[in-house]
Amino acid sequence: MQTELTADVEPIRFHGQTDGTLDLIDQTLLPVELTLITCRDVETVWEAIKLLRVRGAPAIGIAAAYGVVIGMQTVGDDDAAAFWKRLDEVTDYLAGSRPTAVNLFWALDRMKRVAHQLRDSGTSITDIRIALLEEAKAIHAEDRETCRAIGRHGATALAGASNFLTHCNAGGLATADYGTALAVFFTLQDDGKDLHVFVDETRPLLQGARLTAWELAQRKIRATLICDSMAAQVMREGRVEAIVTGADRIAANGDSANKIGTYSLAVLAKAHGIPFYIAAPISTFDMAIESGDEIPIEERAAEEITHGFGRQTAPAGINVYNPAFDVTPAELIAGIITERGVISPVTRELVAQMFAAK
Amino acid sequence: MQTELTADVEPIRFHGQTDGTLDLIDQTLLPVELTLITCRDVETVWEAIKLLRVRGAPAIGIAAAYGVVIGMQTVGDDDAAAFWKRLDEVTDYLAGSRPTAVNLFWALDRMKRVAHQLRDSGTSITDIRIALLEEAKAIHAEDRETCRAIGRHGATALAGASNFLTHCNAGGLATADYGTALAVFFTLQDDGKDLHVFVDETRPLLQGARLTAWELAQRKIRATLICDSMAAQVMREGRVEAIVTGADRIAANGDSANKIGTYSLAVLAKAHGIPFYIAAPISTFDMAIESGDEIPIEERAAEEITHGFGRQTAPAGINVYNPAFDVTPAELIAGIITERGVISPVTRELVAQMFAAK
C-alpha cells in the first residue's frame, strides 16, 4: 500500500490533557505504509519502544515521558497511595522496554523527580498529574529546540552549498522534530534554498533507504537514493558539495562514532576535497572518553547481512563481520554542528569550549 | 536447502563424445542450492544463457560452443544439406540468447569458421562434428589456461601477502575455471598459503555474497563477508594487505571499468597505503579507448536498489541513481595482472607493451 506523503505528520504527537492519548508513527512499516499508532495505555507505548516502532534516542525519551502520563490514567486523583505505587510500576515497566537506551532512563528519571519534588511540597495529585504532562511536553519541546538550533547553525555554515550527501537516518523520526543531520537540510529548505541530497541506502538495515529517503520525500526535498558503494562515484562526478551525518557518541577530542560506513565517507570526502560534517546535540559528547580508540564497536548478528531481506543471500555458515558503528577521526571532520554552534576545526580545545558554553 | 560444498564441482563440464551432454551449475540458485543442469538439447543451453543460469563473458562463450555441438545432434551424418542448414539455425538461435554478449558471438563465429573451413577441404560430416567438439574444448581449455596464468602471475606478485579483500565476483563461475581475481587466491592456496579474504557483498545484486563467498567456501579458503560500507573499517583495522578485483573493460592508459564500488575501494586503499590490483585477461583491454573518460557508464533499473530482495525497501517514486560500473583511474592501480604478466606501474607505455607481447 502506498501512503500519501504529507509534511504535517509528526513522528510523536500528544493529544488532549492529562487524560489524552499519544500518536506515534509506526516506523517498522515505513516506507511502504504510513500508519499512526494511538497509545491509550502504557502497554502500547512499551510495545512501540520494544518493537522499534519508535526509535532514536531522543524520540524514545519523549515517547516514554508521555507514556508515564498515560500510564497514570488508570489511577484516580483520590487515592494518593495508589498513585505513587503506580508511578513506580509505570516507570519501572517502561525502563524495561529498551534496557540499553540512555535517553529512556534519563526521561523517566526526570518525570519521577518532578513528581517527587511536588509531593514533598504538598501539591495535589491532580496538579502533579498536570505537572507530569507539562514535563513530558518540556522534554519534547527542548528536543525540538535542540533540533531547530542544530538546523540553524548548520544552515548558516553550509549556506553556500546546495548538493549534499547523507548516511543512515539522522532525521525527524529519531527526534521530536527536525532531527540532526536532516535538520540542516530542512532549515536550508525553510530558507528557500533548492537543494539536492544523495541518500546512502545504509546497509545492512537500510535506514537511509527506508527512513531518510521517506523523510526527504515527505518534505519535497529533491533526493536520490544510492547504494553505499556509489557514494565515491557521485563525489567523483562533482555532484556533492558537502556531506552531513549524525553521530551516536563523540569523544572529547572530536572523534565521532556513527553508523558503519560513516568513516568510509569521511575518507572518500577528503580524497575528493569535499567537507564532511557531523550534526549532533551536545548530549552526544562523552567527555569521559579521550579519543575514539576508547569507543567499543558493537558487533551485530550475521543474519542482518546474510538474511537481511527475508531471503538468504549468502552461503550458510559463511563467516560475517558486522560492526554496527565506525569511528571517524576528528581530523577528517570539517565541523561538528551542535545546538550551541559549529565546532570547527575539530580540536580537543574547541570541543571543550563548546561543551562548557551555554 | 543447504548444499554440500565440494571443490570438484566445475561450473561447466561436457560429458562424452559428439553425442554427449553438458552440465552447468544453475547460478541463479546459488548460494542456497547447488543444482546442476544437464543440457541434452540446444534449447536448454539457450535457456541457461538467457536466464543467467550461466553468466560471465568467458563462461557464456564456452557454454554456447558446447551448445553448438549439442544442437547438431538432431541431424544425422548422412544428410549434408540438413547438417549445414541446422548449423545456421543453431548458431543464430544461440546468438539470440544474450544479444549484447560479445564472447557469445566470438565463440559462435569460431565454431562456424572451423566447420566451414573443413567443408571447403572436403571433410566428412562425421569428422566435422568431431572437429566442432574439439573446437569447443579448445575454447574451454584456452580460457582455463588464461585463468591459471593470471593466477600464477598474481600469486607471484602477491606472494608476500595473506590478507585480501575483493569485490563482486571475478571467480570461476564466470569462466572455465579459476576466474581472474579469485584465480590469484586459488593459486596462493595451491601454493600452500593460509590466506583470508574479505568479501564485499556488492550491492545491489550481491554477487560477492551470493557467488564469491560461495566459491571461497567451496574451496575452503577462509573468507569473511562484509557490507560494502565496511571495507574502509577493515582496512583501518589493518586486516587487508592487498585488494584484488576483476575488470570489465580496460582503456589503453590502464583506466579500468569494473562493478560499481571498485573505484571507492581503490580510493580507500590509497588512503590506507594498501595496494589495489586488477586481474583481467588481455581480451579485456580495449585499445581503441584512450582513457576511462570514454567508457560509458551503464545505468540499471531503480528496482535493483528499491526492490532488490523481493521486498520494497524504499519509498515508492523515490529517485534512484544505479550506475552498474565505475572507472578506477590507472594511478590508483598498483598493477594489472594478466595472463602474460603484471603491468606495473600502470602506464600507457607498459599497457601497450604487454598488449603487444605474446
XYZ file of C-alpha atoms in Angstrom, chain B residues 62-310:
249
model
C 32.171 -21.796 -23.629
C 28.577 -22.878 -22.948
C 27.482 -21.612 -26.373
C 30.299 -23.527 -28.115
C 29.219 -26.771 -26.475
C 25.641 -25.750 -27.270
C 26.502 -25.907 -30.973
C 27.796 -29.474 -30.575
C 24.580 -30.492 -28.805
C 22.362 -28.623 -31.253
C 23.874 -30.602 -34.151
C 22.852 -33.929 -32.578
C 19.356 -33.660 -34.101
C 20.679 -34.239 -37.636
C 22.448 -37.362 -38.898
C 25.814 -37.703 -40.648
C 24.217 -38.814 -43.907
C 22.346 -35.653 -44.869
C 24.881 -32.870 -45.548
C 22.262 -30.304 -46.593
C 20.325 -30.778 -43.337
C 23.573 -30.512 -41.369
C 24.565 -27.134 -42.822
C 21.046 -25.768 -42.537
C 20.960 -26.878 -38.920
C 24.353 -25.284 -38.172
C 23.000 -21.884 -39.225
C 19.817 -22.446 -37.232
C 21.683 -23.447 -34.075
C 24.226 -20.624 -34.166
C 21.582 -17.984 -34.964
C 19.387 -19.325 -32.198
C 22.167 -19.293 -29.584
C 23.272 -15.797 -30.690
C 19.821 -14.542 -29.704
C 20.128 -15.703 -26.086
C 22.124 -12.668 -24.852
C 22.232 -10.131 -27.689
C 24.894 -7.944 -26.021
C 27.375 -10.667 -25.045
C 30.496 -10.226 -27.174
C 32.045 -13.547 -26.120
C 28.917 -15.343 -27.265
C 29.264 -14.128 -30.871
C 33.003 -14.650 -30.815
C 32.608 -18.299 -29.768
C 29.797 -18.993 -32.260
C 31.776 -17.415 -35.106
C 34.775 -19.510 -34.195
C 32.677 -22.697 -34.264
C 31.164 -21.836 -37.657
C 34.534 -20.928 -39.126
C 36.019 -24.299 -38.192
C 33.085 -26.139 -39.767
C 33.171 -24.079 -42.955
C 36.927 -24.453 -43.370
C 36.627 -28.254 -43.111
C 33.695 -28.321 -45.529
C 35.826 -26.437 -48.054
C 38.560 -29.040 -47.660
C 36.083 -31.902 -48.200
C 35.971 -33.312 -44.657
C 33.117 -35.698 -43.790
C 30.187 -34.612 -41.606
C 31.280 -37.175 -39.014
C 34.722 -35.602 -38.812
C 33.361 -32.031 -38.844
C 31.212 -32.971 -35.864
C 34.312 -34.222 -34.070
C 36.160 -31.040 -35.016
C 33.347 -28.913 -33.562
C 33.616 -30.715 -30.251
C 37.406 -30.274 -30.341
C 36.963 -26.544 -31.003
C 34.549 -26.161 -28.088
C 37.031 -27.999 -25.884
C 39.809 -25.714 -27.160
C 37.808 -22.593 -26.276
C 37.247 -24.134 -22.853
C 40.897 -25.122 -22.409
C 42.259 -21.768 -23.563
C 40.125 -19.961 -21.024
C 41.274 -22.365 -18.342
C 44.886 -21.667 -19.272
C 44.258 -17.924 -19.206
C 42.776 -18.166 -15.696
C 45.635 -20.320 -14.470
C 48.248 -17.953 -15.935
C 46.542 -14.947 -14.301
C 46.527 -16.860 -11.026
C 50.211 -17.747 -11.367
C 51.346 -14.189 -12.147
C 49.137 -12.773 -9.384
C 50.339 -15.286 -6.812
C 53.947 -14.419 -7.624
C 53.311 -10.688 -7.355
C 51.359 -11.089 -4.098
C 53.372 -13.902 -2.507
C 54.160 -11.631 0.449
C 50.503 -11.074 1.388
C 47.958 -13.306 3.142
C 45.087 -10.911 3.851
C 42.960 -9.782 0.953
C 39.741 -8.049 0.024
C 37.733 -8.489 -3.160
C 34.554 -7.083 -4.681
C 31.826 -8.610 -6.871
C 32.541 -11.999 -8.476
C 35.618 -12.427 -10.620
C 35.727 -16.128 -9.970
C 35.461 -19.499 -11.574
C 31.712 -19.283 -12.047
C 32.216 -16.622 -14.731
C 34.944 -18.527 -16.536
C 36.127 -22.023 -17.401
C 37.991 -22.484 -14.208
C 39.774 -20.268 -11.666
C 38.390 -16.909 -12.757
C 40.527 -13.779 -12.636
C 40.731 -12.087 -9.220
C 39.844 -15.324 -7.459
C 42.471 -17.179 -9.523
C 45.086 -15.279 -7.535
C 43.639 -16.562 -4.243
C 43.133 -20.110 -5.547
C 46.749 -20.220 -6.755
C 48.082 -18.885 -3.463
C 46.117 -21.641 -1.745
C 47.564 -24.208 -4.176
C 50.976 -22.873 -3.159
C 50.185 -23.864 0.413
C 49.452 -20.403 1.766
C 46.898 -19.936 4.542
C 45.031 -16.870 3.368
C 41.983 -14.857 4.370
C 39.702 -12.881 2.072
C 37.161 -10.194 2.972
C 34.282 -10.350 0.509
C 32.249 -7.209 -0.208
C 28.626 -8.258 -0.583
C 28.450 -5.928 -3.634
C 25.137 -4.148 -3.719
C 22.790 -4.030 -5.454
C 22.954 -7.546 -6.938
C 25.064 -9.146 -4.185
C 27.425 -11.080 -6.445
C 30.009 -11.040 -3.651
C 27.655 -12.513 -1.050
C 25.997 -14.949 -3.423
C 28.841 -16.140 -5.648
C 32.285 -15.134 -4.363
C 31.546 -16.178 -0.785
C 30.239 -19.473 -2.156
C 33.308 -20.105 -4.313
C 35.718 -19.359 -1.480
C 33.749 -21.549 0.942
C 33.695 -24.332 -1.620
C 37.487 -24.255 -1.824
C 37.828 -23.942 1.960
C 39.543 -20.568 1.765
C 38.892 -18.577 4.940
C 36.544 -15.776 3.989
C 34.534 -13.113 5.812
C 31.526 -11.432 4.283
C 31.087 -7.695 4.873
C 28.821 -4.962 3.573
C 30.476 -2.666 1.035
C 30.472 0.196 3.548
C 32.602 -1.869 5.967
C 35.619 -2.165 3.653
C 37.168 1.058 4.959
C 36.787 -0.185 8.528
C 38.609 -3.484 7.923
C 41.355 -1.580 6.090
C 41.688 0.738 9.075
C 41.872 -2.266 11.390
C 44.963 -3.415 9.467
C 43.301 -6.591 8.233
C 43.863 -6.083 4.490
C 47.272 -6.296 2.790
C 46.056 -6.127 -0.811
C 42.825 -5.683 -2.770
C 42.232 -7.649 -5.983
C 39.186 -7.221 -8.241
C 38.338 -8.099 -11.823
C 37.614 -5.636 -14.637
C 35.036 -5.433 -17.409
C 36.883 -3.110 -19.751
C 40.330 -1.501 -19.587
C 41.350 1.571 -21.611
C 44.725 1.945 -23.346
C 46.031 4.050 -20.450
C 45.041 1.433 -17.854
C 41.889 3.124 -16.534
C 39.659 0.182 -15.571
C 35.876 -0.143 -15.581
C 34.510 -2.653 -13.104
C 31.473 -3.249 -10.892
C 30.242 -0.148 -9.044
C 32.134 0.226 -5.786
C 35.532 -0.684 -7.227
C 36.602 2.962 -7.558
C 35.571 3.563 -3.934
C 37.803 0.667 -2.838
C 40.749 1.989 -4.843
C 40.477 5.449 -3.225
C 40.147 3.904 0.246
C 43.098 1.586 -0.451
C 45.304 4.534 -1.337
C 44.291 6.390 1.845
C 45.286 3.324 3.888
C 48.517 2.576 1.988
C 47.162 -0.724 0.645
C 47.984 -1.803 -2.945
C 44.971 -2.185 -5.239
C 45.226 -4.715 -8.105
C 43.067 -5.547 -11.120
C 43.166 -9.125 -12.505
C 41.878 -9.473 -16.071
C 42.711 -11.234 -19.323
C 44.307 -9.325 -22.204
C 40.959 -9.607 -24.027
C 39.569 -7.076 -21.504
C 41.752 -4.291 -22.910
C 40.007 -2.063 -25.420
C 42.979 -0.323 -27.034
C 40.626 1.847 -29.123
C 39.680 3.658 -25.919
C 42.301 6.194 -24.870
C 41.168 6.660 -21.267
C 38.376 5.845 -18.842
C 36.636 9.124 -19.698
C 35.458 7.476 -22.915
C 33.880 4.477 -21.161
C 30.121 4.994 -20.923
C 28.612 4.086 -17.548
C 25.564 1.855 -17.918
C 22.679 2.786 -15.619
C 20.444 -0.023 -14.491
C 16.883 -0.224 -13.182
C 15.938 1.546 -9.956
C 14.166 -1.599 -8.777
C 17.512 -3.350 -8.262
C 18.009 -0.959 -5.333
C 14.444 -0.308 -4.185
C 13.116 -3.881 -4.531
C 16.327 -5.878 -4.614
C 15.271 -8.650 -2.251
C 11.682 -9.257 -3.246
